PDB file of C-alpha atoms in Angstrom:
ATOM      1  CA  MET A 490       0.000   0.000   0.000  1.00  0.00           C
ATOM      2  CA  HIS A 491       1.146   3.538  -0.746  1.00  0.00           C
ATOM      3  CA  SER A 492       2.975   4.888   2.316  1.00  0.00           C
ATOM      4  CA  LEU A 493       0.803   8.000   2.489  1.00  0.00           C
ATOM      5  CA  LEU A 494      -2.300   5.855   2.688  1.00  0.00           C
ATOM      6  CA  ARG A 495      -0.807   3.675   5.394  1.00  0.00           C
ATOM      7  CA  GLY A 496      -0.120   6.821   7.420  1.00  0.00           C
ATOM      8  CA  VAL A 497      -3.702   8.011   7.666  1.00  0.00           C
ATOM      9  CA  LEU A 498      -6.150   5.200   6.915  1.00  0.00           C
ATOM     10  CA  LEU A 499      -9.114   4.692   9.185  1.00  0.00           C
ATOM     11  CA  LEU A 500     -11.565   1.830   9.252  1.00  0.00           C
ATOM     12  CA  ILE A 501     -15.112   0.897  10.243  1.00  0.00           C
ATOM     13  CA  THR A 502     -15.842   0.622  13.968  1.00  0.00           C
ATOM     14  CA  ALA A 503     -17.504  -2.107  15.948  1.00  0.00           C
ATOM     15  CA  THR A 504     -21.044  -1.182  16.969  1.00  0.00           C
ATOM     16  CA  SER A 505     -23.717  -2.655  14.736  1.00  0.00           C
ATOM     17  CA  TYR A 506     -24.933  -0.060  12.238  1.00  0.00           C
ATOM     18  CA  ALA A 507     -28.527  -1.217  12.713  1.00  0.00           C
ATOM     19  CA  GLU A 508     -28.423  -0.247  16.402  1.00  0.00           C
ATOM     20  CA  LEU A 509     -27.574   3.391  15.697  1.00  0.00           C
ATOM     21  CA  PRO A 510     -29.893   6.355  15.026  1.00  0.00           C
ATOM     22  CA  GLN A 511     -30.786   6.638  11.374  1.00  0.00           C
ATOM     23  CA  PRO A 512     -29.923   9.903   9.609  1.00  0.00           C
ATOM     24  CA  HIS A 513     -31.836  12.259   7.394  1.00  0.00           C
ATOM     25  CA  THR A 514     -30.181  11.779   4.009  1.00  0.00           C
ATOM     26  CA  GLY A 515     -29.761  14.278   1.209  1.00  0.00           C
ATOM     27  CA  LEU A 516     -27.793  15.172  -1.921  1.00  0.00           C
ATOM     28  CA  VAL A 517     -25.801  18.313  -2.577  1.00  0.00           C
ATOM     29  CA  HIS A 518     -25.511  18.846  -6.327  1.00  0.00           C
ATOM     30  CA  THR A 519     -22.278  20.341  -7.700  1.00  0.00           C
ATOM     31  CA  PRO A 520     -20.897  20.550 -11.260  1.00  0.00           C
ATOM     32  CA  ASP A 521     -18.537  17.640 -10.497  1.00  0.00           C
ATOM     33  CA  VAL A 522     -20.403  15.325  -8.147  1.00  0.00           C
ATOM     34  CA  ASP A 523     -23.594  14.673  -6.209  1.00  0.00           C
ATOM     35  CA  LEU A 524     -22.453  14.650  -2.571  1.00  0.00           C
ATOM     36  CA  ALA A 525     -24.435  12.425  -0.226  1.00  0.00           C
ATOM     37  CA  THR A 526     -25.135  13.941   3.201  1.00  0.00           C
ATOM     38  CA  PHE A 527     -26.237  12.284   6.446  1.00  0.00           C
ATOM     39  CA  THR A 528     -27.695  14.481   9.189  1.00  0.00           C
ATOM     40  CA  TYR A 529     -28.145  13.454  12.819  1.00  0.00           C
ATOM     41  CA  GLY A 530     -30.001  15.435  15.463  1.00  0.00           C
ATOM     42  CA  LYS A 531     -32.741  18.033  15.302  1.00  0.00           C
ATOM     43  CA  PRO A 532     -32.364  21.644  14.174  1.00  0.00           C
ATOM     44  CA  SER A 533     -31.561  23.954  17.080  1.00  0.00           C
ATOM     45  CA  THR A 534     -30.014  27.309  17.855  1.00  0.00           C
ATOM     46  CA  ALA A 535     -26.660  25.589  18.373  1.00  0.00           C
ATOM     47  CA  THR A 536     -24.128  25.828  15.548  1.00  0.00           C
ATOM     48  CA  PRO A 537     -24.224  22.670  13.387  1.00  0.00           C
ATOM     49  CA  ILE A 538     -21.193  20.421  13.035  1.00  0.00           C
ATOM     50  CA  ILE A 539     -19.842  19.264   9.686  1.00  0.00           C
ATOM     51  CA  ALA A 540     -17.805  16.087  10.150  1.00  0.00           C
ATOM     52  CA  VAL A 541     -14.949  15.440   7.704  1.00  0.00           C
ATOM     53  CA  ASN A 542     -13.862  11.814   7.768  1.00  0.00           C
ATOM     54  CA  GLY A 543     -10.426  10.354   7.202  1.00  0.00           C
ATOM     55  CA  GLY A 544      -8.989   7.925   4.704  1.00  0.00           C
ATOM     56  CA  PRO A 545      -8.479   9.083   2.085  1.00  0.00           C
ATOM     57  CA  GLY A 546     -10.674   6.799   0.065  1.00  0.00           C
ATOM     58  CA  LEU A 547     -13.135   5.804   2.777  1.00  0.00           C
ATOM     59  CA  SER A 548     -16.737   6.873   3.244  1.00  0.00           C
ATOM     60  CA  HIS A 549     -18.037   8.512   6.412  1.00  0.00           C
ATOM     61  CA  VAL A 550     -19.259   5.162   7.723  1.00  0.00           C
ATOM     62  CA  TYR A 551     -16.257   4.370   9.912  1.00  0.00           C
ATOM     63  CA  MET A 552     -16.992   7.406  12.091  1.00  0.00           C
ATOM     64  CA  ILE A 553     -20.562   6.402  12.928  1.00  0.00           C
ATOM     65  CA  GLN A 554     -20.224   2.858  14.192  1.00  0.00           C
ATOM     66  CA  ASN A 555     -20.567   3.963  17.786  1.00  0.00           C
ATOM     67  CA  ASP A 556     -22.935   6.608  19.118  1.00  0.00           C
ATOM     68  CA  VAL A 557     -20.417   9.330  19.981  1.00  0.00           C
ATOM     69  CA  TRP A 558     -21.435  11.582  17.085  1.00  0.00           C
ATOM     70  CA  THR A 559     -24.793  10.174  16.028  1.00  0.00           C
ATOM     71  CA  ARG A 560     -26.503  10.274  19.426  1.00  0.00           C
ATOM     72  CA  ARG A 561     -24.410  11.696  22.252  1.00  0.00           C
ATOM     73  CA  ILE A 562     -23.160  14.823  20.486  1.00  0.00           C
ATOM     74  CA  ALA A 563     -26.145  15.070  18.107  1.00  0.00           C
ATOM     75  CA  GLU A 564     -28.371  15.295  21.193  1.00  0.00           C
ATOM     76  CA  HIS A 565     -27.420  18.969  21.485  1.00  0.00           C
ATOM     77  CA  ARG A 566     -26.904  20.044  17.862  1.00  0.00           C
ATOM     78  CA  GLN A 567     -27.080  18.760  14.318  1.00  0.00           C
ATOM     79  CA  VAL A 568     -24.138  16.723  13.086  1.00  0.00           C
ATOM     80  CA  ILE A 569     -23.746  16.474   9.315  1.00  0.00           C
ATOM     81  CA  PHE A 570     -21.578  13.860   7.629  1.00  0.00           C
ATOM     82  CA  TYR A 571     -20.941  13.612   3.918  1.00  0.00           C
ATOM     83  CA  ASP A 572     -19.199  11.149   1.628  1.00  0.00           C
ATOM     84  CA  GLN A 573     -16.253  12.707  -0.174  1.00  0.00           C
ATOM     85  CA  ARG A 574     -16.219  12.527  -3.952  1.00  0.00           C
ATOM     86  CA  GLY A 575     -15.566   9.028  -5.221  1.00  0.00           C
ATOM     87  CA  THR A 576     -16.454   7.297  -1.943  1.00  0.00           C
ATOM     88  CA  GLY A 577     -19.558   5.757  -0.402  1.00  0.00           C
ATOM     89  CA  ALA A 578     -22.761   7.233  -1.787  1.00  0.00           C
ATOM     90  CA  SER A 579     -20.927  10.040  -3.631  1.00  0.00           C
ATOM     91  CA  GLN A 580     -19.852   7.942  -6.601  1.00  0.00           C
ATOM     92  CA  HIS A 581     -21.701   9.888  -9.309  1.00  0.00           C
ATOM     93  CA  LEU A 582     -18.810  11.974 -10.641  1.00  0.00           C
ATOM     94  CA  ARG A 583     -18.534  13.941 -13.857  1.00  0.00           C
ATOM     95  CA  PRO A 584     -16.116  12.166 -16.240  1.00  0.00           C
ATOM     96  CA  GLY A 585     -12.700  13.711 -15.755  1.00  0.00           C
ATOM     97  CA  ALA A 586     -13.493  15.188 -12.342  1.00  0.00           C
ATOM     98  CA  THR A 587     -10.304  15.686 -10.333  1.00  0.00           C
ATOM     99  CA  GLN A 588      -9.321  14.999  -6.728  1.00  0.00           C
ATOM    100  CA  THR A 589      -7.356  18.215  -6.193  1.00  0.00           C
ATOM    101  CA  VAL A 590      -7.227  20.114  -2.919  1.00  0.00           C
ATOM    102  CA  ASP A 591      -9.329  22.894  -4.434  1.00  0.00           C
ATOM    103  CA  ALA A 592     -11.950  20.405  -5.628  1.00  0.00           C
ATOM    104  CA  GLN A 593     -12.236  18.817  -2.185  1.00  0.00           C
ATOM    105  CA  VAL A 594     -12.440  22.237  -0.500  1.00  0.00           C
ATOM    106  CA  ASN A 595     -15.125  23.336  -2.959  1.00  0.00           C
ATOM    107  CA  ASP A 596     -17.140  20.212  -2.142  1.00  0.00           C
ATOM    108  CA  LEU A 597     -16.955  20.978   1.566  1.00  0.00           C
ATOM    109  CA  GLU A 598     -18.034  24.562   0.901  1.00  0.00           C
ATOM    110  CA  ALA A 599     -21.013  23.248  -1.079  1.00  0.00           C
ATOM    111  CA  VAL A 600     -22.032  21.120   1.912  1.00  0.00           C
ATOM    112  CA  ARG A 601     -21.737  24.149   4.215  1.00  0.00           C
ATOM    113  CA  ALA A 602     -23.764  26.349   1.856  1.00  0.00           C
ATOM    114  CA  SER A 603     -26.495  23.701   1.633  1.00  0.00           C
ATOM    115  CA  LEU A 604     -27.153  24.144   5.351  1.00  0.00           C
ATOM    116  CA  HIS A 605     -28.018  27.833   4.857  1.00  0.00           C
ATOM    117  CA  VAL A 606     -25.832  28.858   7.786  1.00  0.00           C
ATOM    118  CA  GLU A 607     -23.048  31.432   7.675  1.00  0.00           C
ATOM    119  CA  LYS A 608     -20.778  29.459  10.010  1.00  0.00           C
ATOM    120  CA  ALA A 609     -20.389  25.841  11.081  1.00  0.00           C
ATOM    121  CA  ASP A 610     -18.272  23.879  13.521  1.00  0.00           C
ATOM    122  CA  PHE A 611     -15.872  21.559  11.662  1.00  0.00           C
ATOM    123  CA  ILE A 612     -14.484  18.275  12.993  1.00  0.00           C
ATOM    124  CA  GLY A 613     -11.689  16.725  10.955  1.00  0.00           C
ATOM    125  CA  ASP A 614     -10.627  13.168  11.781  1.00  0.00           C
ATOM    126  CA  SER A 615      -7.210  11.864  10.637  1.00  0.00           C
ATOM    127  CA  TYR A 616      -6.848  12.816   6.935  1.00  0.00           C
ATOM    128  CA  GLY A 617     -10.129  14.679   7.404  1.00  0.00           C
ATOM    129  CA  GLY A 618      -8.281  17.110   9.659  1.00  0.00           C
ATOM    130  CA  LEU A 619      -6.007  18.032   6.766  1.00  0.00           C
ATOM    131  CA  LEU A 620      -9.014  18.630   4.517  1.00  0.00           C
ATOM    132  CA  ALA A 621     -10.875  20.594   7.210  1.00  0.00           C
ATOM    133  CA  SER A 622      -7.769  22.723   7.776  1.00  0.00           C
ATOM    134  CA  ALA A 623      -7.432  23.386   4.035  1.00  0.00           C
ATOM    135  CA  TYR A 624     -11.074  24.484   4.053  1.00  0.00           C
ATOM    136  CA  ALA A 625     -10.467  26.724   7.069  1.00  0.00           C
ATOM    137  CA  ALA A 626      -7.524  28.373   5.312  1.00  0.00           C
ATOM    138  CA  ALA A 627      -9.669  29.054   2.227  1.00  0.00           C
ATOM    139  CA  HIS A 628     -12.903  30.030   4.031  1.00  0.00           C
ATOM    140  CA  PRO A 629     -12.112  31.286   7.547  1.00  0.00           C
ATOM    141  CA  GLU A 630     -15.248  33.431   7.455  1.00  0.00           C
ATOM    142  CA  HIS A 631     -17.385  30.281   7.582  1.00  0.00           C
ATOM    143  CA  VAL A 632     -15.568  28.516  10.447  1.00  0.00           C
ATOM    144  CA  HIS A 633     -17.085  28.952  13.885  1.00  0.00           C
ATOM    145  CA  THR A 634     -14.817  26.404  15.574  1.00  0.00           C
ATOM    146  CA  LEU A 635     -12.391  23.738  14.394  1.00  0.00           C
ATOM    147  CA  ILE A 636     -11.758  20.341  16.013  1.00  0.00           C
ATOM    148  CA  LEU A 637      -8.765  18.315  14.815  1.00  0.00           C
ATOM    149  CA  SER A 638      -8.898  14.717  16.035  1.00  0.00           C
ATOM    150  CA  ASP A 639      -5.630  12.747  15.614  1.00  0.00           C
ATOM    151  CA  SER A 640      -5.312  14.843  12.513  1.00  0.00           C
ATOM    152  CA  ALA A 641      -2.909  14.620   9.594  1.00  0.00           C
ATOM    153  CA  ALA A 642      -2.760  18.418   9.550  1.00  0.00           C
ATOM    154  CA  PRO A 643      -0.699  20.387   8.630  1.00  0.00           C
ATOM    155  CA  GLY A 644       0.185  17.993   5.804  1.00  0.00           C
ATOM    156  CA  PHE A 645       1.153  14.508   4.625  1.00  0.00           C
ATOM    157  CA  SER A 646       4.748  15.624   4.257  1.00  0.00           C
ATOM    158  CA  ARG A 647       4.921  16.126   8.017  1.00  0.00           C
ATOM    159  CA  LEU A 648       3.754  12.599   8.853  1.00  0.00           C
ATOM    160  CA  HIS A 649       6.266  10.077  10.116  1.00  0.00           C
ATOM    161  CA  PRO A 650       4.266   7.008  11.222  1.00  0.00           C
ATOM    162  CA  ARG A 651       6.136   4.693  13.577  1.00  0.00           C
ATOM    163  CA  LEU A 652       4.243   1.553  12.608  1.00  0.00           C
ATOM    164  CA  GLU A 653       7.077  -0.192  10.780  1.00  0.00           C
ATOM    165  CA  GLU A 654       9.428   0.388  13.702  1.00  0.00           C
ATOM    166  CA  VAL A 655       7.024  -0.970  16.315  1.00  0.00           C
ATOM    167  CA  PHE A 656       5.257  -3.713  14.329  1.00  0.00           C
ATOM    168  CA  PRO A 657       7.809  -5.251  11.934  1.00  0.00           C
ATOM    169  CA  ASP A 658       6.286  -8.691  12.548  1.00  0.00           C
ATOM    170  CA  VAL A 659       2.766  -7.602  11.552  1.00  0.00           C
ATOM    171  CA  ILE A 660       4.042  -5.898   8.419  1.00  0.00           C
ATOM    172  CA  ALA A 661       6.195  -8.868   7.390  1.00  0.00           C
ATOM    173  CA  LYS A 662       3.360 -11.352   7.911  1.00  0.00           C
ATOM    174  CA  THR A 663       0.951  -9.191   5.921  1.00  0.00           C
ATOM    175  CA  LYS A 664       3.403  -8.903   3.024  1.00  0.00           C
ATOM    176  CA  GLU A 665       3.783 -12.670   3.021  1.00  0.00           C
ATOM    177  CA  GLN A 666      -0.004 -13.138   2.915  1.00  0.00           C
ATOM    178  CA  ILE A 667      -0.380 -10.633   0.104  1.00  0.00           C
ATOM    179  CA  ASP A 668       2.409 -12.254  -1.912  1.00  0.00           C
ATOM    180  CA  LYS A 669       0.524 -15.559  -1.745  1.00  0.00           C
ATOM    181  CA  LEU A 670      -2.489 -13.904  -3.376  1.00  0.00           C
ATOM    182  CA  HIS A 671      -0.547 -12.897  -6.462  1.00  0.00           C
ATOM    183  CA  GLY A 672      -2.314 -13.958  -9.635  1.00  0.00           C
ATOM    184  CA  GLN A 673      -5.424 -15.286  -7.904  1.00  0.00           C
ATOM    185  CA  ALA A 674      -8.931 -14.126  -8.806  1.00  0.00           C
ATOM    186  CA  ASN A 675      -9.928 -10.964  -6.955  1.00  0.00           C
ATOM    187  CA  SER A 676      -6.414 -10.768  -5.512  1.00  0.00           C
ATOM    188  CA  ASP A 677      -6.248  -6.964  -5.618  1.00  0.00           C
ATOM    189  CA  ALA A 678      -9.364  -6.546  -3.481  1.00  0.00           C
ATOM    190  CA  GLU A 679      -8.263  -9.233  -1.036  1.00  0.00           C
ATOM    191  CA  ALA A 680      -4.801  -7.699  -0.763  1.00  0.00           C
ATOM    192  CA  ALA A 681      -6.272  -4.268  -0.035  1.00  0.00           C
ATOM    193  CA  ASP A 682      -8.474  -5.756   2.679  1.00  0.00           C
ATOM    194  CA  LEU A 683      -5.567  -7.620   4.253  1.00  0.00           C
ATOM    195  CA  ASP A 684      -3.419  -4.499   4.270  1.00  0.00           C
ATOM    196  CA  LEU A 685      -6.201  -2.422   5.814  1.00  0.00           C
ATOM    197  CA  ARG A 686      -6.830  -4.915   8.582  1.00  0.00           C
ATOM    198  CA  ALA A 687      -3.145  -5.223   9.333  1.00  0.00           C
ATOM    199  CA  HIS A 688      -2.881  -1.453   9.477  1.00  0.00           C
ATOM    200  CA  PHE A 689      -5.825  -1.317  11.826  1.00  0.00           C
ATOM    201  CA  ARG A 690      -4.198  -3.785  14.216  1.00  0.00           C
ATOM    202  CA  MET A 691      -1.358  -1.309  14.660  1.00  0.00           C
ATOM    203  CA  ILE A 692      -3.352   1.822  15.540  1.00  0.00           C
ATOM    204  CA  PHE A 693      -5.088   0.843  18.791  1.00  0.00           C
ATOM    205  CA  TYR A 694      -3.993   1.177  22.401  1.00  0.00           C
ATOM    206  CA  SER A 695      -6.262  -1.654  23.577  1.00  0.00           C
ATOM    207  CA  GLN A 696      -5.916  -5.032  21.895  1.00  0.00           C
ATOM    208  CA  GLU A 697      -9.303  -6.040  23.278  1.00  0.00           C
ATOM    209  CA  LEU A 698     -11.008  -3.048  21.676  1.00  0.00           C
ATOM    210  CA  CYS A 699      -9.115  -3.638  18.457  1.00  0.00           C
ATOM    211  CA  ASP A 700     -10.329  -7.249  18.320  1.00  0.00           C
ATOM    212  CA  ARG A 701     -13.897  -6.169  18.990  1.00  0.00           C
ATOM    213  CA  TYR A 702     -13.688  -3.488  16.333  1.00  0.00           C
ATOM    214  CA  LEU A 703     -12.362  -5.837  13.658  1.00  0.00           C
ATOM    215  CA  ALA A 704     -14.774  -8.620  14.532  1.00  0.00           C
ATOM    216  CA  ASN A 705     -17.655  -6.311  13.651  1.00  0.00           C
ATOM    217  CA  ALA A 706     -16.143  -4.856  10.488  1.00  0.00           C
ATOM    218  CA  PRO A 707     -16.820  -7.343   7.664  1.00  0.00           C
ATOM    219  CA  ASP A 708     -16.609  -4.623   5.001  1.00  0.00           C
ATOM    220  CA  LEU A 709     -13.938  -1.937   5.331  1.00  0.00           C
ATOM    221  CA  GLY A 710     -15.360   0.017   2.391  1.00  0.00           C
ATOM    222  CA  PHE A 711     -12.089   1.216   0.880  1.00  0.00           C
ATOM    223  CA  ALA A 712     -11.883   2.721  -2.649  1.00  0.00           C
ATOM    224  CA  PRO A 713      -8.139   2.350  -3.396  1.00  0.00           C
ATOM    225  CA  ALA A 714      -8.102   4.372  -6.625  1.00  0.00           C
ATOM    226  CA  THR A 715      -9.781   7.324  -4.926  1.00  0.00           C
ATOM    227  CA  GLY A 716      -7.453   7.088  -1.959  1.00  0.00           C
ATOM    228  CA  GLU A 717      -4.408   7.025  -4.196  1.00  0.00           C
ATOM    229  CA  ALA A 718      -5.587  10.020  -6.239  1.00  0.00           C
ATOM    230  CA  VAL A 719      -6.320  12.102  -3.147  1.00  0.00           C
ATOM    231  CA  SER A 720      -2.992  11.203  -1.568  1.00  0.00           C
ATOM    232  CA  LYS A 721      -1.137  12.358  -4.670  1.00  0.00           C
ATOM    233  CA  ALA A 722      -3.129  15.592  -4.813  1.00  0.00           C
ATOM    234  CA  PHE A 723      -2.420  16.416  -1.152  1.00  0.00           C
ATOM    235  CA  ALA A 724       1.142  15.061  -1.035  1.00  0.00           C
ATOM    236  CA  ASN A 725       2.960  18.395  -0.952  1.00  0.00           C
ATOM    237  CA  LEU A 726       0.390  20.433   0.959  1.00  0.00           C
ATOM    238  CA  ASP A 727       1.723  22.075   4.126  1.00  0.00           C
ATOM    239  CA  LEU A 728      -0.682  24.404   5.913  1.00  0.00           C
ATOM    240  CA  THR A 729       1.668  25.521   8.676  1.00  0.00           C
ATOM    241  CA  PRO A 730       1.877  29.163   7.477  1.00  0.00           C
ATOM    242  CA  GLN A 731      -1.902  29.454   7.161  1.00  0.00           C
ATOM    243  CA  MET A 732      -2.537  27.857  10.559  1.00  0.00           C
ATOM    244  CA  ALA A 733      -0.560  30.613  12.252  1.00  0.00           C
ATOM    245  CA  HIS A 734      -3.329  32.972  11.123  1.00  0.00           C
ATOM    246  CA  PHE A 735      -6.331  30.927  12.278  1.00  0.00           C
ATOM    247  CA  HIS A 736      -8.359  33.080  14.664  1.00  0.00           C
ATOM    248  CA  PHE A 737     -11.306  30.820  15.471  1.00  0.00           C
ATOM    249  CA  PRO A 738     -11.439  28.560  18.549  1.00  0.00           C
ATOM    250  CA  THR A 739      -9.595  25.305  17.875  1.00  0.00           C
ATOM    251  CA  LEU A 740      -9.565  22.043  19.824  1.00  0.00           C
ATOM    252  CA  VAL A 741      -6.792  19.556  19.096  1.00  0.00           C
ATOM    253  CA  ILE A 742      -7.398  15.965  20.266  1.00  0.00           C
ATOM    254  CA  GLN A 743      -4.629  13.382  20.360  1.00  0.00           C
ATOM    255  CA  GLY A 744      -4.334   9.761  21.433  1.00  0.00           C
ATOM    256  CA  ARG A 745      -1.134   9.468  23.439  1.00  0.00           C
ATOM    257  CA  PHE A 746      -0.187   6.135  21.820  1.00  0.00           C
ATOM    258  CA  ASP A 747      -1.103   6.947  18.230  1.00  0.00           C
ATOM    259  CA  LEU A 748       1.696   5.524  16.079  1.00  0.00           C
ATOM    260  CA  ASN A 749      -0.186   6.473  12.901  1.00  0.00           C
ATOM    261  CA  VAL A 750      -0.385  10.242  13.351  1.00  0.00           C
ATOM    262  CA  THR A 751       2.195  10.653  16.091  1.00  0.00           C
ATOM    263  CA  PRO A 752       1.675  13.049  19.015  1.00  0.00           C
ATOM    264  CA  ASP A 753       4.360  15.476  17.850  1.00  0.00           C
ATOM    265  CA  ILE A 754       2.053  16.468  14.978  1.00  0.00           C
ATOM    266  CA  SER A 755      -0.737  17.586  17.312  1.00  0.00           C
ATOM    267  CA  TRP A 756       1.773  19.248  19.634  1.00  0.00           C
ATOM    268  CA  THR A 757       3.099  21.300  16.713  1.00  0.00           C
ATOM    269  CA  VAL A 758      -0.380  22.170  15.464  1.00  0.00           C
ATOM    270  CA  ALA A 759      -1.583  23.244  18.905  1.00  0.00           C
ATOM    271  CA  HIS A 760       1.433  25.529  19.256  1.00  0.00           C
ATOM    272  CA  THR A 761       0.984  26.944  15.749  1.00  0.00           C
ATOM    273  CA  ILE A 762      -2.706  27.883  15.891  1.00  0.00           C
ATOM    274  CA  PRO A 763      -3.160  30.868  18.225  1.00  0.00           C
ATOM    275  CA  GLY A 764      -5.025  29.886  21.394  1.00  0.00           C
ATOM    276  CA  ALA A 765      -5.569  26.245  20.383  1.00  0.00           C
ATOM    277  CA  GLN A 766      -6.523  23.829  23.165  1.00  0.00           C
ATOM    278  CA  LEU A 767      -4.723  20.452  23.196  1.00  0.00           C
ATOM    279  CA  VAL A 768      -6.283  17.492  25.027  1.00  0.00           C
ATOM    280  CA  TRP A 769      -4.443  14.181  25.433  1.00  0.00           C
ATOM    281  CA  PHE A 770      -6.229  10.830  25.577  1.00  0.00           C
ATOM    282  CA  GLU A 771      -3.919   8.669  27.664  1.00  0.00           C
ATOM    283  CA  LYS A 772      -5.474   5.287  26.829  1.00  0.00           C
ATOM    284  CA  SER A 773      -5.953   5.742  23.103  1.00  0.00           C
ATOM    285  CA  GLY A 774      -4.218   5.171  19.840  1.00  0.00           C
ATOM    286  CA  HIS A 775      -5.552   6.690  16.610  1.00  0.00           C
ATOM    287  CA  LEU A 776      -9.250   6.451  17.519  1.00  0.00           C
ATOM    288  CA  PRO A 777      -9.835   8.101  20.917  1.00  0.00           C
ATOM    289  CA  TYR A 778     -13.556   8.496  20.240  1.00  0.00           C
ATOM    290  CA  TYR A 779     -13.718   4.692  20.172  1.00  0.00           C
ATOM    291  CA  GLU A 780     -11.264   3.859  22.949  1.00  0.00           C
ATOM    292  CA  GLU A 781     -12.270   6.608  25.402  1.00  0.00           C
ATOM    293  CA  PRO A 782     -15.758   7.635  24.231  1.00  0.00           C
ATOM    294  CA  ASP A 783     -17.027   9.077  27.532  1.00  0.00           C
ATOM    295  CA  LYS A 784     -14.104  11.463  27.847  1.00  0.00           C
ATOM    296  CA  TYR A 785     -14.326  12.314  24.153  1.00  0.00           C
ATOM    297  CA  VAL A 786     -17.987  13.279  24.391  1.00  0.00           C
ATOM    298  CA  THR A 787     -17.402  15.342  27.527  1.00  0.00           C
ATOM    299  CA  ILE A 788     -14.480  17.270  26.024  1.00  0.00           C
ATOM    300  CA  VAL A 789     -16.142  17.950  22.663  1.00  0.00           C
ATOM    301  CA  ASN A 790     -19.526  18.911  24.103  1.00  0.00           C
ATOM    302  CA  GLN A 791     -17.932  21.270  26.622  1.00  0.00           C
ATOM    303  CA  PHE A 792     -15.782  22.925  23.976  1.00  0.00           C
ATOM    304  CA  LEU A 793     -18.735  23.433  21.640  1.00  0.00           C
ATOM    305  CA  HIS A 794     -21.038  24.620  24.444  1.00  0.00           C
ATOM    306  CA  ASP A 795     -18.493  27.150  25.680  1.00  0.00           C
ATOM    307  CA  HIS A 796     -18.212  28.713  22.256  1.00  0.00           C
ATOM    308  CA  ASP A 797     -21.924  28.525  21.471  1.00  0.00           C
ATOM    309  CA  ALA A 798     -22.426  30.728  24.521  1.00  0.00           C
ATOM    310  CA  THR A 799     -20.184  33.439  23.049  1.00  0.00           C
ATOM    311  CA  HIS A 800     -21.275  33.081  19.424  1.00  0.00           C
ATOM    312  CA  ASP A 801     -22.628  36.307  17.984  1.00  0.00           C
TER     313      ASP A 801
END
């Protein structure tokens, strides 16, 4: 798998999808793509959240397999997910449509505009943090608050995953399994699935939670071609200069034992964005909302509530 993909991939979580609240679905039409949206919670006076998922090349589904966003945070405000172009339910692309940074930012702006609100709260998870930050740099006037959760921001070029150093056995075994698939029917899809699952086994703090997560993830929903195209488009993006001029409230969340997006990234981001708040999750890897959900909900809800109270 491309090294950039290995650095930021996220997968589907463990809770049964059928047990979760069902969203209001919609389509946002753009010249390039029809973007599928999924809204949780009822309209309220609170600023809505737009959630930007990681990958690249995955749909929003991996973020909604527990009730952190769909019920516990959506209890107080609307939470809007969308599938990025070329993933999930947003597969209807114009022939020749690109995966450039500008295209992805324009899609996110179209989702924001569809809500008919001047400002939204943005949560970017893993690669989604890089995309949300690129949006914030282009459209700061529409950002009420920004939450970066184990985020790849400020850019892929700054990522130095430690997975190969810590898990050489897992990586070697996976390569051996993939080599055995060579030439078999459907080998590419099986190899991608094997690589994803191996990657996932290296991004948790708790082995028990990792096992539970994987046991309930029969379909990891990865679109490799989309992921590869996005990775190439974002490869040289570094938002550090722009982040120094962010003037909206920012919360940076980081799992202490994340070997995928290592803690030094969040430390740098939190000390680059003026006034950013950094919160460590001491028993988490790359997915603190899954490993420490109670703390995650408390921190996010408090941050959003505090800034709702001062929103003009």
